[in-house]
Coordinates of C-alpha atoms in Angstrom, one line a residue:
X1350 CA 0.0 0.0 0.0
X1351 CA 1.6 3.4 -0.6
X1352 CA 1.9 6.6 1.5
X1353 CA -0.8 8.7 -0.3
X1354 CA -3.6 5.4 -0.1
X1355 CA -3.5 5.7 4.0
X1356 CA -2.9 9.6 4.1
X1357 CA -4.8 12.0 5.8
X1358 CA -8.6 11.2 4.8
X1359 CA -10.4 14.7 4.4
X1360 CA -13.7 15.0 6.7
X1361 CA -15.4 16.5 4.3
X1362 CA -15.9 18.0 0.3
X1363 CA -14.4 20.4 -0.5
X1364 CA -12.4 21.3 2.7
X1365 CA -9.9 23.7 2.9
X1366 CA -6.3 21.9 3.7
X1367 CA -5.5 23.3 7.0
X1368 CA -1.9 24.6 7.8
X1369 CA -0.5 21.8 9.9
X1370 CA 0.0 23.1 13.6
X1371 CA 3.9 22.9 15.1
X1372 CA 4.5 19.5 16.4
X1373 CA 4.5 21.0 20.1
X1374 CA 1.1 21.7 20.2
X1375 CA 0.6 18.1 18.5
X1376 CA 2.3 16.4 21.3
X1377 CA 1.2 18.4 24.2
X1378 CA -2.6 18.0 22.9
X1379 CA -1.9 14.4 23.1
X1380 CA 0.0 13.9 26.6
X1381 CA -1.9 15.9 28.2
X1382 CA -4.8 13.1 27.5
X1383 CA -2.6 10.8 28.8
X1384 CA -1.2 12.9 32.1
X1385 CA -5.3 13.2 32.6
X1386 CA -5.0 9.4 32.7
X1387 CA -1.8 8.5 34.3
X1388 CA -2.5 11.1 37.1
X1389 CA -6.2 9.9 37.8
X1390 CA -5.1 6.0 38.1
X1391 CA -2.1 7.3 40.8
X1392 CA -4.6 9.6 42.5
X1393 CA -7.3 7.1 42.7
X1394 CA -5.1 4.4 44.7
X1395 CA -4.8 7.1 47.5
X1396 CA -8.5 7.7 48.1
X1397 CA -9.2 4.0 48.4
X1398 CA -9.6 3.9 52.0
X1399 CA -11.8 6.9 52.4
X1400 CA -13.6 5.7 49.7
X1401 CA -14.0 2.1 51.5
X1402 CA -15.5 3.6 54.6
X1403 CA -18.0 6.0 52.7
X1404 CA -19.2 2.5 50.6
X1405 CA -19.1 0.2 53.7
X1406 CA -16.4 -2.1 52.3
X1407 CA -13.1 -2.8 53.3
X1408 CA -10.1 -1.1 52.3
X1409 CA -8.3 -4.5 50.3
X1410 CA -11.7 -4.8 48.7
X1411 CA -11.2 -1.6 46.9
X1412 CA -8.6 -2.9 44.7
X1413 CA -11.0 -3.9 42.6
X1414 CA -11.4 -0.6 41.4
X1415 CA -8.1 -0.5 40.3
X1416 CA -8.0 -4.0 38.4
X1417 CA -11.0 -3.9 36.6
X1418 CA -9.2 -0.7 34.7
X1419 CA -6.5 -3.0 34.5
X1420 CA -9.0 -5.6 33.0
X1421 CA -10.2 -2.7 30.3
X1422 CA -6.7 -1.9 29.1
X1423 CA -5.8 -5.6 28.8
X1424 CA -8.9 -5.8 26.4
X1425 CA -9.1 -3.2 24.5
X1426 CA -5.4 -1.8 24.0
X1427 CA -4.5 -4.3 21.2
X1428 CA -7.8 -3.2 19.2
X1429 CA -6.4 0.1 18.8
X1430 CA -4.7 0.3 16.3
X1431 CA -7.6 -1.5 14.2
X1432 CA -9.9 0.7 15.3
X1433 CA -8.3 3.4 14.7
X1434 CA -7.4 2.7 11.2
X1435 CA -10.9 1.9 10.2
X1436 CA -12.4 4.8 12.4
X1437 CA -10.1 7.5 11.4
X1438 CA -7.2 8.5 14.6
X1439 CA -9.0 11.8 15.3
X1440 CA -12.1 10.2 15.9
X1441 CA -11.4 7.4 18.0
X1442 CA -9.3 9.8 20.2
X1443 CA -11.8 12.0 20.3
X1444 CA -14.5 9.2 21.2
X1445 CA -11.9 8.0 23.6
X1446 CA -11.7 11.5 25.6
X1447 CA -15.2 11.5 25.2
X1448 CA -15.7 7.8 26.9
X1449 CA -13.0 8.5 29.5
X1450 CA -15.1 11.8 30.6
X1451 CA -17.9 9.5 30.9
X1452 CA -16.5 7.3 33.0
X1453 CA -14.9 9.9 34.9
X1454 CA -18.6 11.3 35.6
X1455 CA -19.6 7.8 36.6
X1456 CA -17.4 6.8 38.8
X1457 CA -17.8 10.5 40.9
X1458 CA -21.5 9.8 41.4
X1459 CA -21.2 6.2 41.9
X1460 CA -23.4 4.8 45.4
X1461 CA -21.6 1.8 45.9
X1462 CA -18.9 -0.4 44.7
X1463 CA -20.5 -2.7 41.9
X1464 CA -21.6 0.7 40.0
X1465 CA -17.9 2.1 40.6
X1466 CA -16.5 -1.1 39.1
X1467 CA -18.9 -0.7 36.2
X1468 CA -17.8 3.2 35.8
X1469 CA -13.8 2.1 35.8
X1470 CA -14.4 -0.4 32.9
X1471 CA -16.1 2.4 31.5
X1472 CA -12.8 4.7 32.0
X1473 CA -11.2 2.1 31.0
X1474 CA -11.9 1.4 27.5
X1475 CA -11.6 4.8 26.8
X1476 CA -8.0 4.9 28.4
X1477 CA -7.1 2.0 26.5
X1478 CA -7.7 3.7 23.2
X1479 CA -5.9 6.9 24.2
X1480 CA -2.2 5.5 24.9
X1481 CA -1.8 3.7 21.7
X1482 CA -4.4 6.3 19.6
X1483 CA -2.1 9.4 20.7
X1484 CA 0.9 7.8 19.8
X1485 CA -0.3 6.6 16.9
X1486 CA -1.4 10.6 15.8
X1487 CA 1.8 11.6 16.6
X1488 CA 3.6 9.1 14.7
X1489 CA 1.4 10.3 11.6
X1490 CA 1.4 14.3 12.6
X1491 CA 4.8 14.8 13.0
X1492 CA 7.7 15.1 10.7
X1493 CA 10.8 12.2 11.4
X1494 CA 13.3 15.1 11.7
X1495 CA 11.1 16.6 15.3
X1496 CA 10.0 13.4 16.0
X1497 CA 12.7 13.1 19.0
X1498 CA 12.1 16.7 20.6
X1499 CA 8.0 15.4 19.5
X1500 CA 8.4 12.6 22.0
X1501 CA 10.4 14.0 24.8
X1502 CA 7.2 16.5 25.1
X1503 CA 4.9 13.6 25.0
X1504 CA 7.0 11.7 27.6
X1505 CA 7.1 13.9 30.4
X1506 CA 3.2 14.3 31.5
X1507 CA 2.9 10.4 31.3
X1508 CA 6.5 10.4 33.8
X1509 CA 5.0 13.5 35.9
X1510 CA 1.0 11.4 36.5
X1511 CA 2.3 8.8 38.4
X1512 CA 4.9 11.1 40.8
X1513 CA 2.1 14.0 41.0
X1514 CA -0.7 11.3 42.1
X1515 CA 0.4 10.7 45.8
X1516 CA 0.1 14.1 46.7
X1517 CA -2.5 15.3 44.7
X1518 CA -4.7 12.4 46.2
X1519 CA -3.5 13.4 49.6
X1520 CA -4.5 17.1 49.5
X1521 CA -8.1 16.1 47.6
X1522 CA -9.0 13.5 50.3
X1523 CA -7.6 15.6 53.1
X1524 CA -9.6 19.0 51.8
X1525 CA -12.1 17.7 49.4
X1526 CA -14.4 14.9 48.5
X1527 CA -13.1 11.8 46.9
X1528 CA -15.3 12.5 44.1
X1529 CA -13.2 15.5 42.6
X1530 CA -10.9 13.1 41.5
X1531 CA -12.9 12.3 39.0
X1532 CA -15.0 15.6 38.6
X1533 CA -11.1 17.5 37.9
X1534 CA -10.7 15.2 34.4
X1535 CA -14.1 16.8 33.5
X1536 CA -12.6 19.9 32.4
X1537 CA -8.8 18.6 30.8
X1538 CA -10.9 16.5 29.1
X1539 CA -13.6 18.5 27.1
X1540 CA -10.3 20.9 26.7
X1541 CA -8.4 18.1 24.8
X1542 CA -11.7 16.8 22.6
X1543 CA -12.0 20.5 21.9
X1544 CA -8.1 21.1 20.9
X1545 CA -8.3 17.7 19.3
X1546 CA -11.2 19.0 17.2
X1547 CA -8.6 21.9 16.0
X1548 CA -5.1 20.3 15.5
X1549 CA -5.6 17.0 15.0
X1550 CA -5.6 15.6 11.6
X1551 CA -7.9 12.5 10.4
X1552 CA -5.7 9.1 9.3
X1553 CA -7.5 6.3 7.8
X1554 CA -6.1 3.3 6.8
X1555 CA -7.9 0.1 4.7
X1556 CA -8.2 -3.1 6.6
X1557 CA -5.6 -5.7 5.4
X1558 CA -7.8 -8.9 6.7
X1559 CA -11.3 -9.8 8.7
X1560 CA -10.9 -8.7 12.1
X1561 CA -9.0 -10.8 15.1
X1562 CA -12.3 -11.6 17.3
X1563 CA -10.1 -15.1 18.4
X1564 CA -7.2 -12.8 18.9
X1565 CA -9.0 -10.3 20.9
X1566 CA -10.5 -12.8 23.3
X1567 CA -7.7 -14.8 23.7
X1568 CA -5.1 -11.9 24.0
X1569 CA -7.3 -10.3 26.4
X1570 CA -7.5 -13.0 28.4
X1571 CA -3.6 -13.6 28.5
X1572 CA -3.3 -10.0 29.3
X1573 CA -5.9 -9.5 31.7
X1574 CA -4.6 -13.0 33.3
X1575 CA -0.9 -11.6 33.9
X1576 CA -2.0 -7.9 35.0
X1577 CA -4.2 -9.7 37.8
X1578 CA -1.8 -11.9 38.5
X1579 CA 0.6 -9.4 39.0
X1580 CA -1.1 -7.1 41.1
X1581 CA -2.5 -9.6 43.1
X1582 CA 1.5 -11.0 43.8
X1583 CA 2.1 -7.6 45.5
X1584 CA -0.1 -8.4 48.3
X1585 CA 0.3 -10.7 51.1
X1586 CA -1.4 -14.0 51.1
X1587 CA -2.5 -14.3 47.9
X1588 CA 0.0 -16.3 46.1
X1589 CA -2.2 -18.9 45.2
X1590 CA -5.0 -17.1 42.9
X1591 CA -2.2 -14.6 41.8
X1592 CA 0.2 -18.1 40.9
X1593 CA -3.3 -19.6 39.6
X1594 CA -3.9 -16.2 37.5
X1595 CA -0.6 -16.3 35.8
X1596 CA -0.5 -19.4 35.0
X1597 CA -3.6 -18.8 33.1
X1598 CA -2.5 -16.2 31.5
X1599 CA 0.9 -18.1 30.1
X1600 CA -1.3 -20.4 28.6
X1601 CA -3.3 -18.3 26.8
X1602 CA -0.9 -16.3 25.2
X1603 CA 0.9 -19.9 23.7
X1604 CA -2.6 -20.5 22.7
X1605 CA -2.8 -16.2 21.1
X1606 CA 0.8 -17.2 19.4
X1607 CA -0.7 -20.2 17.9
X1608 CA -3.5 -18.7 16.5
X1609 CA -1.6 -15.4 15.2
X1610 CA 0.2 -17.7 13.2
X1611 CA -2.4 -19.0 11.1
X1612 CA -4.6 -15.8 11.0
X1613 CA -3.9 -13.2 8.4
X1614 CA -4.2 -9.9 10.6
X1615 CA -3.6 -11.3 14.1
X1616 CA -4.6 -8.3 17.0
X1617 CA -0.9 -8.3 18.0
X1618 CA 1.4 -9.0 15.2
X1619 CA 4.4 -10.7 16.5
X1620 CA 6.0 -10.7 13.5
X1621 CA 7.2 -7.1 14.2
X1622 CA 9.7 -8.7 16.2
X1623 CA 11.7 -9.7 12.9
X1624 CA 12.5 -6.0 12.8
X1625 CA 15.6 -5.0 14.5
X1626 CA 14.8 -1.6 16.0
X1627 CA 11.8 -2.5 16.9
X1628 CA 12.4 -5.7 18.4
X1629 CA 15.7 -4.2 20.2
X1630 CA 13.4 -1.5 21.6
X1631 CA 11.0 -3.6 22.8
X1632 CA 12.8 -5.9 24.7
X1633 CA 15.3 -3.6 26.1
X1634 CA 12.5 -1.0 27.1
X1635 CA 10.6 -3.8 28.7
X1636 CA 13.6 -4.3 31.3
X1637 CA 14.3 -0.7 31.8
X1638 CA 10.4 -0.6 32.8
X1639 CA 11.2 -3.1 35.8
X1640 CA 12.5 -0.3 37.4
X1641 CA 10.7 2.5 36.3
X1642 CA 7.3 0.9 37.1
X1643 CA 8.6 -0.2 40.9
X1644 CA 10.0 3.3 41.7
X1645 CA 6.5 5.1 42.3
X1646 CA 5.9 1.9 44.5
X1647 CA 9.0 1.6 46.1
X1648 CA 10.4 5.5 47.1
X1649 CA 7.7 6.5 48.6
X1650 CA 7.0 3.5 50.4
X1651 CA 10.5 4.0 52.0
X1652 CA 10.9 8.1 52.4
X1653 CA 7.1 7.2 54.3
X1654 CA 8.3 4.1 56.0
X1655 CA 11.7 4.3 56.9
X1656 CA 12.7 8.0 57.1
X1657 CA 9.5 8.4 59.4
X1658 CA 8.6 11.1 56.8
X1659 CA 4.4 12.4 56.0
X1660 CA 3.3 11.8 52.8
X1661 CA 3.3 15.6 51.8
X1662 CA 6.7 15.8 52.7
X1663 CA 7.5 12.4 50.5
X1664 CA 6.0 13.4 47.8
X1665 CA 8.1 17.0 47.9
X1666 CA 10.7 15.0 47.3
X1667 CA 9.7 12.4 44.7
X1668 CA 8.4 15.0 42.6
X1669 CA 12.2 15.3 42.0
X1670 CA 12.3 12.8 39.5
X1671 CA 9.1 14.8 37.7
X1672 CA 11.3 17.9 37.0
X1673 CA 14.1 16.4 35.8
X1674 CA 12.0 14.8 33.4
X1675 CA 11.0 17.7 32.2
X1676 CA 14.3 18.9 31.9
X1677 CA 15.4 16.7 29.7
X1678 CA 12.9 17.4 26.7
X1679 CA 15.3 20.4 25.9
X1680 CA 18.6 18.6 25.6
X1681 CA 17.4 15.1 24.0
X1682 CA 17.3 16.0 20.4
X1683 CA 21.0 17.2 21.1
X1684 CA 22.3 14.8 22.6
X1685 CA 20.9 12.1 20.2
X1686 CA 22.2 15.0 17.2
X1687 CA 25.3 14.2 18.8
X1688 CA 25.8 10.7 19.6
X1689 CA 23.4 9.2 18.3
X1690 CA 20.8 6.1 19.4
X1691 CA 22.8 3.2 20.0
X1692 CA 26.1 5.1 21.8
X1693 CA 23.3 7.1 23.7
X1694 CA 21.1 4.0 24.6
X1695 CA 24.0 2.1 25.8
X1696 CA 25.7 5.0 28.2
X1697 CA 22.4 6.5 29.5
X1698 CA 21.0 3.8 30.6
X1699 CA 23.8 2.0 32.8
X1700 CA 23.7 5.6 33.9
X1701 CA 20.1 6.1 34.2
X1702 CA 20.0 2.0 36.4
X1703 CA 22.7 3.1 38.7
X1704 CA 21.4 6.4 39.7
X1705 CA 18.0 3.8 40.5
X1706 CA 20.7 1.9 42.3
X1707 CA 22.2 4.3 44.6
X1708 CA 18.4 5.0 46.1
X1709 CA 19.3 1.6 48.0
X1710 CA 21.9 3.2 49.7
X1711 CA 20.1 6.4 51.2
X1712 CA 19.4 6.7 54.6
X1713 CA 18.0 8.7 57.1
X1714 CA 20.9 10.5 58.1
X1715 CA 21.6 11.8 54.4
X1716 CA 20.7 15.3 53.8
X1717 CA 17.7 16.0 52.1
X1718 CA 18.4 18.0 49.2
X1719 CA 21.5 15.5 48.1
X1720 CA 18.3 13.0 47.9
X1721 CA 16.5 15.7 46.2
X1722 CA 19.4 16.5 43.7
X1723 CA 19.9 12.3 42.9
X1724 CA 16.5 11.8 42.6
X1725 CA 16.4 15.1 40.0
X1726 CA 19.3 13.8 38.2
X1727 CA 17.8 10.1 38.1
X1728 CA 14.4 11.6 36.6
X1729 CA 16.6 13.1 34.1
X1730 CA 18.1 9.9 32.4
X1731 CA 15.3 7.7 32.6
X1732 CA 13.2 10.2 30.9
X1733 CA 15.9 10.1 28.6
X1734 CA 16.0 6.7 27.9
X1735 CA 12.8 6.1 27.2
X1736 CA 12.7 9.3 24.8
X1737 CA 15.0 7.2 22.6
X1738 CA 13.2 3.9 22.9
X1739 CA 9.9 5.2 22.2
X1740 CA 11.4 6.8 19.1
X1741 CA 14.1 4.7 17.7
X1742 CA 11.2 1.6 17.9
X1743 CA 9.5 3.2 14.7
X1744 CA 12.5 3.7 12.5
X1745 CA 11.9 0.8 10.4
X1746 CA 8.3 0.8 10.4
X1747 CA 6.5 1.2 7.7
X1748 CA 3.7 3.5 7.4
X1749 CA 1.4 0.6 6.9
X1750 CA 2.5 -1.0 9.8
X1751 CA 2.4 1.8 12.3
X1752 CA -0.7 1.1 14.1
X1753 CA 0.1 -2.9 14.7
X1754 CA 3.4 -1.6 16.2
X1755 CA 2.0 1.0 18.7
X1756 CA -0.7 -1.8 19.7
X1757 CA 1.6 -4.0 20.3
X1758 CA 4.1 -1.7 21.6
X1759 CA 2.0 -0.1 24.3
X1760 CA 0.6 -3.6 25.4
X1761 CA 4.2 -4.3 26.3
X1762 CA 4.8 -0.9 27.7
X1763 CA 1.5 -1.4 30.0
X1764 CA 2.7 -4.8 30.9
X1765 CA 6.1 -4.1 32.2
X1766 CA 5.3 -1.2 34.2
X1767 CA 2.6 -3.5 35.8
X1768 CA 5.9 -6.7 36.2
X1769 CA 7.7 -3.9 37.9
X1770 CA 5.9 -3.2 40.8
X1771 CA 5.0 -6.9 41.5
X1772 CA 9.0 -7.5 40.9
X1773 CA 9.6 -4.6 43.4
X1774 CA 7.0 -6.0 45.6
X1775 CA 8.2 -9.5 45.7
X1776 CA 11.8 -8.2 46.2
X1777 CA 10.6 -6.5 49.4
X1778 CA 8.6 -9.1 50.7
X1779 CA 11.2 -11.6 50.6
X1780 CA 13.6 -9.3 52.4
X1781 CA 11.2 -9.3 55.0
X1782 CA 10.4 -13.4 55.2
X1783 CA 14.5 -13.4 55.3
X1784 CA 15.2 -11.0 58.0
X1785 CA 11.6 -12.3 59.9
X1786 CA 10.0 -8.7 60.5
X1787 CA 6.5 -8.2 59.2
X1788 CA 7.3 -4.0 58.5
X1789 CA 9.4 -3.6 55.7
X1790 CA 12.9 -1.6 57.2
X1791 CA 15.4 0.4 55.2
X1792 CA 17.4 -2.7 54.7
X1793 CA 14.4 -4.4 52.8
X1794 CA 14.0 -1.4 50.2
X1795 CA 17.4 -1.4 49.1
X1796 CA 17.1 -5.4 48.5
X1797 CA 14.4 -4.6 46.3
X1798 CA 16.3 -1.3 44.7
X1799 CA 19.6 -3.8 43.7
X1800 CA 17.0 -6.5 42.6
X1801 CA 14.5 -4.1 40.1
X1802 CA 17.8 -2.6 39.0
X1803 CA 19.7 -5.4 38.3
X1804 CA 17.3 -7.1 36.2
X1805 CA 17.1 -3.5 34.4
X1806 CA 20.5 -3.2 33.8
X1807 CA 20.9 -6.5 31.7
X1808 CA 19.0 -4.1 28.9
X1809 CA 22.3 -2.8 28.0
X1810 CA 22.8 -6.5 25.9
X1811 CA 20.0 -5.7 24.4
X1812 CA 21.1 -1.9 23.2
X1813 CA 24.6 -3.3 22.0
X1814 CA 22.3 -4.9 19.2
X1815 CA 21.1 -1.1 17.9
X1816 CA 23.1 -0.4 14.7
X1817 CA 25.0 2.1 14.8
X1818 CA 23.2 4.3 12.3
X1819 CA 19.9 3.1 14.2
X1820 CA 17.0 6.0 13.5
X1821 CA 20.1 8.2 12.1
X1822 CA 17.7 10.0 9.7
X1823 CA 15.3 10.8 12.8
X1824 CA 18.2 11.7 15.3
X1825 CA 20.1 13.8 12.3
X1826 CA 23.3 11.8 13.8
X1827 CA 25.9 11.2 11.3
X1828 CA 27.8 8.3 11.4
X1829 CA 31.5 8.6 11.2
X1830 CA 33.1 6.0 8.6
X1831 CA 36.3 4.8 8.8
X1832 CA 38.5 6.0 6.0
X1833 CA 40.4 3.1 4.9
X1834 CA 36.8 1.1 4.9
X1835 CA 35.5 4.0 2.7

């Protein structure tokens, strides 16, 4: 299929071609759907217990709320990309804000919990065709040469959700009604439909096959199987249904594999693996998000539980990490310029793990700004990191196959983040079954720091395997031949 057959699809007759915004505005429309997103599933894990006592329940049946999200993403996210293509990108984002608003509304007048879980798979569904859908626009909005500086905007309100929810949830429950944590997407959202509406251009694509309905159950329960299961690992005597859960969930994806084999458009198309960057990209960023999805779980847990510190005060520190994420959007496109992918992949990251690492060795006694500073700095190269993995992954992608690979690409992304904090979890409680002590101690978080990190830092195998002129036209990095090759 060529470029101009799954190029911007005009709304209507006759329409005027409209001057295509900067890619800034493009990618800020888009995160900001997704900091709405990030920053309400953060938020809503710190009301739970008010919210418990107002419904009558108790606290650890809450969780619920959060995994039936979980169960919505796990669903829906590989449909995106289909959906989108036959839909048009604009629209199902738009539909997507739209559905997420819903569910927002739901969830803040919900009486009980059986109508909350209902509003959640609501949000859900429509948060599961934001991630991939956004990405996907941007992919398709922006030119290669700003995709870098593109991403690094898009990046930093999906880092800045997770490290703002703490607090914010503190501050809401402590002053407000748990319900304004869902009345406060009300407005961001009808903002991004309407900026949507403005910027964002419409990409339409022809289906290649029938659609994946085996694939789409069987993928969703192999991802909805792990997620569980991987949550569920991260609390205290459940091992059984979360062993049970996962198990289930391996054995459906070898049965998904099998049937993407034989079906002509599987939901998530493993044959994108067979492309170097890709593949490269999505393995290595996988391990790098051990550690980046158990650090929201694990710091503040610590700065809370072993520096004796309040959670407004832990949170003034972890939001650290948040600004020198956003730091780094202004320096990436040089540095890449510079060194490019696969020399930057490689010393970033051991960089990026051991500044992860060295949280194992604070302690009470250090002073607080050096925590502050590390933390800053530690923000800094992760964001980095995955600047360059969620750009370099698309270098040899055609534009026929771009929405397969953010699919399948965010399933992974969603899935990793969700391995880390189990990972994290496990790490910690097995500290504390070794030292016998049923409160986790400082001694038990840096365990888990060294574990999540260590398992991180063997992606540096992985981006060895980048070529050296790896998204070289994206990056503008020339490489340097040697002469007597030449």
């Amino acid at each position: 299929m060529s470029d101009k057959t799954c190029h911007v699809a005009a709304t209507s007759k006759g329409a005027l071609q409209r001057q295509v915004p900067n890619f800034r505005i493009i990618a800020m429309i888009i995160a900001s759907a997704m900091f709405m997103e990030q920053l309400d599933a953060t938020v809503l894990a710190t009301a739970l217990p008010t919210m418990a006592r107002d419904f009558g329940v108790s606290a650890p049946a809450m969780s619920i709320a959060l995994t039936s999200y979980l169960l919505s993403l796990a669903i829906f996210i590989p449909a995106s990309g289909r959906v989108a293509d036959r839909f048009g990108s604009r629209t199902v984002f738009r539909t997507a804000i739209s559905v997420f608003i819903l569910g927002s509304i739901l969830c803040a007048f919900a009486p009980n919990l059986t109508f909350l879980v209902f509003a959640r798979l609501i949000q859900g569904l429509g948060g599961a065709m934001m991630m991939p859908v956004g990405r996907l626009v941007l992919m398709r909005s922006v030119e290669r040469k700003n995709l870098v500086s593109a991403m690094s905007w898009l990046l930093v309100p999906a880092l800045i959700g997770p490290i703002l929810g703490p607090p914010v949830g503190g501050l809401i429950v402590t002053y407000l009604d748990w319900r304004w944590i869902f009345y406060i997407n009300v407005p961001i959202g009808l903002m991004g439909f309407i900026l949507v509406s403005l910027f964002i251009e419409e990409f339409k694509r022809e289906a290649t096959g029938p659609f994946d309905w085996i694939g789409l159950v069987l993928s969703g329960v192999s991802l909805g199987s792990l997620l569980f299961g991987f949550e569920m690992s991260s609390r205290s005597g459940e091992a059984v249904p979360s062993a049970s859960l996962i198990l289930i969930g391996l054995l459906s994806g070898i049965a998904y594999l099998r049937h993407a084999r034989q079906h002509p458009s599987p939901i998530l198309d493993f044959s994108l693996m067979r492309i170097p960057t890709f593949s490269a990209s999505v393995v290595a960023g996988s391990l790098t998000r051990i550690t980046q999805g158990a650090q929201p779980f694990l710091l503040p847990l610590m700065l809370q539980l072993g520096f004796n510190l309040s959670a407004a005060s832990a949170g003034g520190i972890v939001i650290a990490t948040a600004l020198g994420s956003m730091t780094m959007k202004a320096v990436a496109p040089k540095i890449l310029r510079q060194f490019g992918f696969r020399n930057s992949l490689i010393v970033n990251g051991l960089i990026s793990t051991f500044g992860y690492a060295l949280c194992a060795a604070f302690r009470p006694d250090w002073p607080l700004p050096l925590i502050f500073v590390i933390l800053y700095f530690c923000g800094f190269f992760m964001s980095f990191q995955f600047t360059a993995y969620n750009t370099v992954a698309y270098d040899e992608i055609g534009r026929e196959q771009m929405s397969s690979a953010t699919s399948f690409y965010t399933t992974f992304q969603q899935l990793m983040l969700s391995l880390g904090i189990c990972v994290g979890a496990l790490a910690l409680h097995g500290s504390m079954l070794a030292s016998d002590h049923d409160v986790p101690e400082l001694g038990d978080f840096s365990v888990a720091f060294i574990v999540v990190t260590a398992i991180s830092i063997t992606a540096t195998i992985w981006n060895m395997r980048f070529s050296s002129s790896a998204g070289a036209d994206i990056s503008g990095h020339r490489v340097r031949t040697n002469p007597r090759k030449a």
